[in-house]
Amino acid sequence: MVLSQRQLNRTLLHRQLLLARSKLKPEKAIERLVALQAQVASPPYLGLWARAAGFAIDELHEALAERSVLRAPLLRSTLHIVTARDYSWMRPLIQPAL
């Protein structure tokens, strides 16, 4: 099956939670996205707000305080918000680049 340009576009937007706001909690949304760019403090909050219905800033604050998500060097060695579970297996893979 060959996807049209529009189908490919819609598939990507759906995968990135950008077609409609999801009901996922912040940690699950971050896991689905792999990571959210966090070189500056506000982008992960805006990214989650755009993707998650009913997102509240305190949800991400709490996840960061509980260390279920963390801000760490990841893609291209820039800071990202990533779940602790995902970072535990990613870190050894990116260590040589860091």
PDB file of N, CA and C in Angstrom, residues 8-51:
ATOM      1  N   LEU A   8       0.113  10.495   4.536  1.00  0.00           N
ATOM      2  CA  LEU A   8       1.370  10.511   5.271  1.00  0.00           C
ATOM      3  C   LEU A   8       1.408  11.685   6.250  1.00  0.00           C
ATOM      4  N   ASN A   9       0.957  12.854   5.780  1.00  0.00           N
ATOM      5  CA  ASN A   9       0.900  14.038   6.619  1.00  0.00           C
ATOM      6  C   ASN A   9      -0.012  13.811   7.820  1.00  0.00           C
ATOM      7  N   ARG A  10      -1.204  13.288   7.581  1.00  0.00           N
ATOM      8  CA  ARG A  10      -2.169  13.052   8.654  1.00  0.00           C
ATOM      9  C   ARG A  10      -1.658  12.000   9.642  1.00  0.00           C
ATOM     10  N   THR A  11      -0.986  10.989   9.134  1.00  0.00           N
ATOM     11  CA  THR A  11      -0.425   9.949   9.991  1.00  0.00           C
ATOM     12  C   THR A  11       0.628  10.537  10.924  1.00  0.00           C
ATOM     13  N   LEU A  12       1.486  11.364  10.393  1.00  0.00           N
ATOM     14  CA  LEU A  12       2.512  12.014  11.210  1.00  0.00           C
ATOM     15  C   LEU A  12       1.890  12.935  12.256  1.00  0.00           C
ATOM     16  N   LEU A  13       0.919  13.740  11.851  1.00  0.00           N
ATOM     17  CA  LEU A  13       0.255  14.636  12.804  1.00  0.00           C
ATOM     18  C   LEU A  13      -0.460  13.851  13.901  1.00  0.00           C
ATOM     19  N   HIS A  14      -1.083  12.732  13.531  1.00  0.00           N
ATOM     20  CA  HIS A  14      -1.752  11.876  14.521  1.00  0.00           C
ATOM     21  C   HIS A  14      -0.721  11.301  15.497  1.00  0.00           C
ATOM     22  N   ARG A  15       0.376  10.807  14.983  1.00  0.00           N
ATOM     23  CA  ARG A  15       1.440  10.223  15.821  1.00  0.00           C
ATOM     24  C   ARG A  15       1.984  11.247  16.806  1.00  0.00           C
ATOM     25  N   GLN A  16       2.065  12.493  16.388  1.00  0.00           N
ATOM     26  CA  GLN A  16       2.601  13.562  17.225  1.00  0.00           C
ATOM     27  C   GLN A  16       1.524  14.224  18.099  1.00  0.00           C
ATOM     28  N   LEU A  17       0.332  13.651  18.115  1.00  0.00           N
ATOM     29  CA  LEU A  17      -0.798  14.155  18.915  1.00  0.00           C
ATOM     30  C   LEU A  17      -1.198  15.576  18.514  1.00  0.00           C
ATOM     31  N   LEU A  18      -1.113  15.881  17.227  1.00  0.00           N
ATOM     32  CA  LEU A  18      -1.411  17.230  16.762  1.00  0.00           C
ATOM     33  C   LEU A  18      -2.698  17.356  15.956  1.00  0.00           C
ATOM     34  N   LEU A  19      -3.418  16.267  15.748  1.00  0.00           N
ATOM     35  CA  LEU A  19      -4.698  16.359  15.034  1.00  0.00           C
ATOM     36  C   LEU A  19      -5.829  16.726  15.975  1.00  0.00           C
ATOM     37  N   ALA A  20      -5.775  16.186  17.170  1.00  0.00           N
ATOM     38  CA  ALA A  20      -6.796  16.457  18.187  1.00  0.00           C
ATOM     39  C   ALA A  20      -6.143  16.278  19.548  1.00  0.00           C
ATOM     40  N   ARG A  21      -6.621  17.036  20.516  1.00  0.00           N
ATOM     41  CA  ARG A  21      -6.075  16.887  21.860  1.00  0.00           C
ATOM     42  C   ARG A  21      -6.425  15.512  22.408  1.00  0.00           C
ATOM     43  N   SER A  22      -5.446  14.881  23.014  1.00  0.00           N
ATOM     44  CA  SER A  22      -5.659  13.545  23.564  1.00  0.00           C
ATOM     45  C   SER A  22      -6.023  13.634  25.036  1.00  0.00           C
ATOM     46  N   LYS A  23      -6.422  12.507  25.588  1.00  0.00           N
ATOM     47  CA  LYS A  23      -6.746  12.436  27.013  1.00  0.00           C
ATOM     48  C   LYS A  23      -5.585  11.840  27.797  1.00  0.00           C
ATOM     49  N   LEU A  24      -4.422  11.744  27.160  1.00  0.00           N
ATOM     50  CA  LEU A  24      -3.262  11.178  27.832  1.00  0.00           C
ATOM     51  C   LEU A  24      -2.751  12.108  28.924  1.00  0.00           C
ATOM     52  N   LYS A  25      -2.286  11.519  30.007  1.00  0.00           N
ATOM     53  CA  LYS A  25      -1.619  12.266  31.062  1.00  0.00           C
ATOM     54  C   LYS A  25      -0.237  12.672  30.540  1.00  0.00           C
ATOM     55  N   PRO A  26       0.359  13.718  31.107  1.00  0.00           N
ATOM     56  CA  PRO A  26       1.651  14.209  30.604  1.00  0.00           C
ATOM     57  C   PRO A  26       2.720  13.128  30.421  1.00  0.00           C
ATOM     58  N   GLU A  27       2.888  12.266  31.414  1.00  0.00           N
ATOM     59  CA  GLU A  27       3.927  11.242  31.307  1.00  0.00           C
ATOM     60  C   GLU A  27       3.687  10.313  30.119  1.00  0.00           C
ATOM     61  N   LYS A  28       2.449   9.904  29.899  1.00  0.00           N
ATOM     62  CA  LYS A  28       2.127   9.025  28.773  1.00  0.00           C
ATOM     63  C   LYS A  28       2.285   9.762  27.439  1.00  0.00           C
ATOM     64  N   ALA A  29       1.914  11.033  27.399  1.00  0.00           N
ATOM     65  CA  ALA A  29       2.090  11.817  26.175  1.00  0.00           C
ATOM     66  C   ALA A  29       3.568  11.960  25.838  1.00  0.00           C
ATOM     67  N   ILE A  30       4.386  12.246  26.835  1.00  0.00           N
ATOM     68  CA  ILE A  30       5.832  12.380  26.611  1.00  0.00           C
ATOM     69  C   ILE A  30       6.401  11.059  26.119  1.00  0.00           C
ATOM     70  N   GLU A  31       5.978   9.970  26.713  1.00  0.00           N
ATOM     71  CA  GLU A  31       6.424   8.646  26.281  1.00  0.00           C
ATOM     72  C   GLU A  31       6.044   8.391  24.831  1.00  0.00           C
ATOM     73  N   ARG A  32       4.842   8.753  24.462  1.00  0.00           N
ATOM     74  CA  ARG A  32       4.384   8.566  23.081  1.00  0.00           C
ATOM     75  C   ARG A  32       5.209   9.398  22.104  1.00  0.00           C
ATOM     76  N   LEU A  33       5.587  10.611  22.526  1.00  0.00           N
ATOM     77  CA  LEU A  33       6.357  11.512  21.673  1.00  0.00           C
ATOM     78  C   LEU A  33       7.857  11.231  21.723  1.00  0.00           C
ATOM     79  N   VAL A  34       8.294  10.407  22.622  1.00  0.00           N
ATOM     80  CA  VAL A  34       9.682  10.070  22.940  1.00  0.00           C
ATOM     81  C   VAL A  34      10.289  11.147  23.841  1.00  0.00           C
ATOM     82  N   ALA A  35      10.154  12.406  23.465  1.00  0.00           N
ATOM     83  CA  ALA A  35      10.696  13.500  24.259  1.00  0.00           C
ATOM     84  C   ALA A  35      10.103  14.812  23.765  1.00  0.00           C
ATOM     85  N   LEU A  36      10.189  15.827  24.611  1.00  0.00           N
ATOM     86  CA  LEU A  36       9.777  17.177  24.237  1.00  0.00           C
ATOM     87  C   LEU A  36      10.969  18.101  24.393  1.00  0.00           C
ATOM     88  N   GLN A  37      11.232  18.921  23.400  1.00  0.00           N
ATOM     89  CA  GLN A  37      12.352  19.845  23.446  1.00  0.00           C
ATOM     90  C   GLN A  37      12.206  20.762  24.658  1.00  0.00           C
ATOM     91  N   ALA A  38      13.281  20.901  25.446  1.00  0.00           N
ATOM     92  CA  ALA A  38      13.213  21.675  26.685  1.00  0.00           C
ATOM     93  C   ALA A  38      14.464  22.504  26.923  1.00  0.00           C
ATOM     94  N   GLN A  39      15.077  22.966  25.858  1.00  0.00           N
ATOM     95  CA  GLN A  39      16.270  23.802  25.996  1.00  0.00           C
ATOM     96  C   GLN A  39      15.920  25.073  26.783  1.00  0.00           C
ATOM     97  N   VAL A  40      14.723  25.573  26.554  1.00  0.00           N
ATOM     98  CA  VAL A  40      14.170  26.700  27.300  1.00  0.00           C
ATOM     99  C   VAL A  40      12.993  26.127  28.098  1.00  0.00           C
ATOM    100  N   ALA A  41      12.680  26.716  29.230  1.00  0.00           N
ATOM    101  CA  ALA A  41      11.696  26.129  30.151  1.00  0.00           C
ATOM    102  C   ALA A  41      10.279  25.997  29.598  1.00  0.00           C
ATOM    103  N   SER A  42       9.782  26.952  28.823  1.00  0.00           N
ATOM    104  CA  SER A  42       8.367  26.937  28.446  1.00  0.00           C
ATOM    105  C   SER A  42       7.948  25.961  27.340  1.00  0.00           C
ATOM    106  N   PRO A  43       8.776  25.606  26.359  1.00  0.00           N
ATOM    107  CA  PRO A  43       8.289  24.728  25.288  1.00  0.00           C
ATOM    108  C   PRO A  43       7.641  23.414  25.713  1.00  0.00           C
ATOM    109  N   PRO A  44       8.138  22.674  26.715  1.00  0.00           N
ATOM    110  CA  PRO A  44       7.433  21.435  27.060  1.00  0.00           C
ATOM    111  C   PRO A  44       6.031  21.690  27.614  1.00  0.00           C
ATOM    112  N   TYR A  45       5.856  22.775  28.330  1.00  0.00           N
ATOM    113  CA  TYR A  45       4.531  23.110  28.855  1.00  0.00           C
ATOM    114  C   TYR A  45       3.581  23.460  27.712  1.00  0.00           C
ATOM    115  N   LEU A  46       4.078  24.249  26.774  1.00  0.00           N
ATOM    116  CA  LEU A  46       3.255  24.618  25.611  1.00  0.00           C
ATOM    117  C   LEU A  46       2.964  23.404  24.746  1.00  0.00           C
ATOM    118  N   GLY A  47       3.958  22.553  24.568  1.00  0.00           N
ATOM    119  CA  GLY A  47       3.768  21.346  23.769  1.00  0.00           C
ATOM    120  C   GLY A  47       2.718  20.431  24.358  1.00  0.00           C
ATOM    121  N   LEU A  48       2.747  20.260  25.671  1.00  0.00           N
ATOM    122  CA  LEU A  48       1.740  19.419  26.317  1.00  0.00           C
ATOM    123  C   LEU A  48       0.370  20.084  26.306  1.00  0.00           C
ATOM    124  N   TRP A  49       0.338  21.384  26.526  1.00  0.00           N
ATOM    125  CA  TRP A  49      -0.937  22.106  26.503  1.00  0.00           C
ATOM    126  C   TRP A  49      -1.615  21.958  25.139  1.00  0.00           C
ATOM    127  N   ALA A  50      -0.833  22.011  24.059  1.00  0.00           N
ATOM    128  CA  ALA A  50      -1.382  21.899  22.710  1.00  0.00           C
ATOM    129  C   ALA A  50      -1.880  20.482  22.406  1.00  0.00           C
ATOM    130  N   ARG A  51      -1.343  19.497  23.105  1.00  0.00           N
ATOM    131  CA  ARG A  51      -1.643  18.107  22.781  1.00  0.00           C
ATOM    132  C   ARG A  51      -2.602  17.409  23.743  1.00  0.00           C
TER     133      ARG A  51
END
